[in-house]
Coordinates of C-alpha atoms in Angstrom, one line a residue:
Chain A
G1 CA 97.3 95.0 115.9
E2 CA 94.8 94.6 113.1
S3 CA 91.8 92.5 113.8
V4 CA 88.7 91.4 112.0
G5 CA 85.9 89.9 113.9
L6 CA 82.5 88.4 113.3
H7 CA 79.6 88.9 115.7
L8 CA 78.1 85.4 115.7
P9 CA 79.9 82.0 115.3
T10 CA 76.8 80.2 114.0
L11 CA 73.7 81.4 112.2
S12 CA 70.7 79.1 111.6
V13 CA 68.1 80.2 109.1
Q14 CA 65.2 78.6 107.4
E15 CA 65.3 77.8 103.7
G16 CA 64.0 80.7 101.8
D17 CA 64.7 83.3 104.4
N18 CA 67.3 86.0 104.1
S19 CA 70.6 85.7 105.9
I20 CA 72.8 88.5 107.2
I21 CA 76.4 87.9 108.3
N22 CA 78.3 90.7 110.0
C23 CA 81.9 91.6 110.3
A24 CA 83.8 94.3 112.1
Y25 CA 87.3 95.4 111.2
S26 CA 89.7 97.7 113.1
N27 CA 92.0 99.3 110.5
S28 CA 90.5 102.4 109.1
A29 CA 93.2 102.3 106.3
S30 CA 91.7 99.1 104.9
D31 CA 90.7 99.6 101.3
Y32 CA 89.5 96.2 100.0
F33 CA 87.0 93.8 101.5
I34 CA 86.1 90.3 100.4
W35 CA 83.6 87.6 101.5
Y36 CA 84.5 84.0 101.1
K37 CA 82.5 80.8 101.5
Q38 CA 84.3 77.7 102.7
E39 CA 82.8 74.3 102.6
S40 CA 84.3 71.5 104.7
G41 CA 87.7 70.5 103.5
K42 CA 87.7 72.9 100.6
G43 CA 89.5 76.2 99.9
P44 CA 87.7 79.5 100.4
Q45 CA 85.5 80.4 97.5
F46 CA 85.2 84.0 96.4
I47 CA 81.6 85.4 96.8
I48 CA 81.8 89.1 96.4
D49 CA 84.1 92.0 97.1
I50 CA 83.9 95.7 97.6
R51 CA 86.4 98.6 97.6
S52 CA 86.5 101.4 100.1
N53 CA 85.1 103.9 97.7
M54 CA 81.8 102.1 97.6
D55 CA 79.2 101.4 100.3
K56 CA 77.1 98.7 98.6
R57 CA 77.6 96.1 95.9
Q58 CA 75.2 93.5 94.7
G59 CA 75.8 90.1 93.1
Q60 CA 73.5 87.2 92.4
R61 CA 71.4 86.8 95.6
V62 CA 74.2 88.4 97.6
T63 CA 74.7 92.0 98.7
V64 CA 77.7 93.4 100.6
L65 CA 77.3 96.6 102.6
L66 CA 80.3 98.6 103.9
N67 CA 80.0 101.2 106.6
K68 CA 83.4 102.8 106.9
T69 CA 82.3 105.1 109.7
V70 CA 81.8 102.3 112.1
K71 CA 84.2 99.9 110.3
H72 CA 81.5 97.3 109.7
L73 CA 80.9 95.0 106.8
S74 CA 77.9 92.7 106.2
L75 CA 76.9 90.0 103.7
Q76 CA 73.3 89.5 102.9
I77 CA 72.1 86.4 101.2
A78 CA 68.6 86.4 99.7
A79 CA 66.4 83.4 99.7
T80 CA 68.9 81.2 101.5
Q81 CA 69.2 77.7 100.1
P82 CA 70.6 74.5 101.6
G83 CA 73.6 74.8 99.3
D84 CA 74.5 78.0 101.1
S85 CA 75.4 76.1 104.2
A86 CA 79.1 76.7 104.8
V87 CA 81.4 78.8 106.9
Y88 CA 81.6 82.4 105.7
F89 CA 84.7 84.6 106.2
C90 CA 85.2 88.3 105.7
A91 CA 88.7 89.2 104.7
V92 CA 90.2 92.6 104.7
R93 CA 93.2 94.0 102.9
G94 CA 95.1 96.1 105.5
S95 CA 96.3 99.0 103.4
Y96 CA 97.2 100.2 99.9
N97 CA 100.8 98.8 100.0
T98 CA 100.0 95.2 100.9
D99 CA 98.0 92.5 99.2
K100 CA 97.8 90.2 102.2
L101 CA 94.3 89.5 103.6
I102 CA 93.4 89.4 107.2
F103 CA 90.5 87.0 107.8
G104 CA 87.9 87.3 110.4
T105 CA 86.6 84.4 112.5
G106 CA 84.2 82.4 110.3
T107 CA 80.4 82.3 110.8
R108 CA 78.9 78.9 110.2
L109 CA 75.6 79.3 108.3
Q110 CA 73.2 76.4 108.8
V111 CA 70.1 76.2 106.6
F112 CA 67.3 74.0 107.7
P113 CA 64.1 73.1 105.7
Chain B
A1 CA 87.9 78.2 84.0
A2 CA 91.4 77.2 85.3
G3 CA 91.8 77.3 89.0
V4 CA 94.7 77.3 91.4
I5 CA 96.3 73.9 91.6
Q6 CA 98.0 72.6 94.7
S7 CA 99.9 69.4 95.3
P8 CA 99.9 67.1 97.1
R9 CA 96.4 67.3 98.4
H10 CA 97.2 65.3 101.5
L11 CA 100.6 64.8 103.2
I12 CA 101.6 62.8 106.2
K13 CA 104.9 63.4 107.8
E14 CA 106.8 62.5 111.0
K15 CA 108.1 65.1 113.4
R16 CA 111.4 66.7 112.4
E17 CA 110.8 65.7 108.7
T18 CA 110.6 68.1 105.8
A19 CA 107.8 68.8 103.4
T20 CA 107.4 70.7 100.2
L21 CA 104.0 72.0 99.0
K22 CA 103.5 73.2 95.5
C23 CA 101.2 75.8 94.0
Y24 CA 100.3 76.5 90.4
P25 CA 98.5 79.8 90.1
I26 CA 95.8 80.7 87.7
P27 CA 97.3 81.4 84.2
R28 CA 98.5 85.0 83.9
H29 CA 98.3 85.6 87.6
D30 CA 101.5 87.2 88.9
T31 CA 101.0 87.1 92.6
V32 CA 100.8 84.0 94.9
Y33 CA 100.0 83.8 98.6
W34 CA 100.3 81.1 101.2
Y35 CA 97.9 80.8 104.1
Q36 CA 97.8 78.3 107.0
Q37 CA 94.5 77.3 108.5
G38 CA 94.4 75.3 111.7
P39 CA 91.3 73.2 112.7
G40 CA 88.4 75.5 113.3
Q41 CA 90.4 78.6 112.7
D42 CA 90.5 81.3 110.1
P43 CA 93.3 81.3 107.4
Q44 CA 96.5 83.1 108.5
F45 CA 98.7 84.8 106.0
L46 CA 102.2 83.3 105.7
I47 CA 104.0 84.9 102.8
S48 CA 103.4 86.3 99.3
F49 CA 105.3 86.7 96.1
Y50 CA 104.9 89.2 93.3
E51 CA 106.8 88.7 90.0
K52 CA 109.1 86.1 91.8
M53 CA 110.0 88.5 94.6
Q54 CA 108.8 88.3 98.1
S55 CA 106.2 91.0 98.5
D56 CA 104.9 90.5 102.0
K57 CA 105.5 88.3 105.0
G58 CA 103.2 87.3 107.8
S59 CA 103.5 84.8 110.7
I60 CA 105.7 82.4 108.9
P61 CA 108.1 80.4 111.1
D62 CA 111.8 80.6 110.4
R63 CA 111.6 76.8 109.6
F64 CA 109.5 77.6 106.6
S65 CA 110.7 79.1 103.4
A66 CA 109.1 79.7 100.0
Q67 CA 109.8 81.0 96.6
Q68 CA 108.2 81.7 93.3
F69 CA 109.7 80.4 90.1
S70 CA 110.0 81.8 86.6
D71 CA 106.8 80.0 85.5
Y72 CA 105.1 81.7 88.5
H73 CA 104.5 78.5 90.4
S74 CA 105.5 78.6 94.1
E75 CA 106.8 76.1 96.6
L76 CA 106.5 76.2 100.4
N77 CA 109.3 74.3 102.1
M78 CA 108.8 73.3 105.7
S79 CA 111.6 71.8 107.8
S80 CA 111.9 70.3 111.3
L81 CA 108.1 69.7 111.3
E82 CA 106.3 70.0 114.5
L83 CA 102.9 68.6 115.6
G84 CA 101.6 72.1 115.6
D85 CA 102.3 72.4 111.9
S86 CA 99.4 70.1 111.1
A87 CA 96.9 72.2 109.2
L88 CA 95.4 73.1 105.9
Y89 CA 97.8 75.1 103.7
F90 CA 96.2 77.2 101.0
C91 CA 97.7 78.9 98.1
A92 CA 95.9 81.8 96.4
S93 CA 96.8 83.7 93.3
S94 CA 95.8 87.1 91.9
L95 CA 96.6 89.5 89.2
S96 CA 98.0 92.9 90.1
R97 CA 95.8 95.4 88.3
L98 CA 98.4 98.2 88.2
G99 CA 101.6 96.3 88.2
Y100 CA 102.6 96.9 91.8
V101 CA 102.0 95.5 95.3
G102 CA 98.7 96.7 96.7
S103 CA 96.9 96.9 93.4
T104 CA 95.9 93.3 93.3
D105 CA 92.6 92.0 92.1
T106 CA 90.7 89.2 93.9
Q107 CA 92.6 86.4 95.5
Y108 CA 91.5 83.0 94.3
F109 CA 92.2 80.0 96.5
G110 CA 93.3 76.5 95.7
P111 CA 91.8 73.4 97.3
G112 CA 94.6 73.2 99.9
T113 CA 97.1 70.7 101.1
R114 CA 96.2 68.9 104.3
L115 CA 99.4 68.3 106.2
T116 CA 99.4 65.9 109.1
V117 CA 102.4 65.7 111.3
L118 CA 102.6 62.6 113.5

């Protein structure tokens, strides 16, 4: 079946450094990819998305890279701040005829001073 | 900006009881989704509705049912509750860009309902 996975369950970075969170997916038909940030007890918060016809998209301090050849997605956070501490999920839409998202296992980002 | 509203935020039930969770999507959004998130787990898709019709179904138990009403709000009905149903239940909403399933825009999540079954 479909799967979405993250390489590391916890990532610890120093404030001001850049963070990179990785995600692998299995369905080559996936056409839409989203990164969410979830703080404890709250709902997933949209960070950035990318469609399969792109390989890079930038937002404010965040960049998403998509490598469809190896079915890999990454989220880069520049100048990581304490407020970035949270669990980050990648989510993948399986194919063109469904809107449901398949979430990967979250990565906990810890930012220390 | 208006966000997805869920009620109640917290719910405590006994085994074998029933529960109803409500979701009010972002205004103009036509699609709602329900996800279940167990402790330390990723959200799992349950069911979705587009223009009041069920559009997709995931790992939703037969004891659960849901519907979307004419004002686009949605309710998730859960019967014969089990201890394992204790979880965070999220509703998300989106707007279909092209007017059909599979063309949706970003899904925005509500704050969730924490269900505890004792």
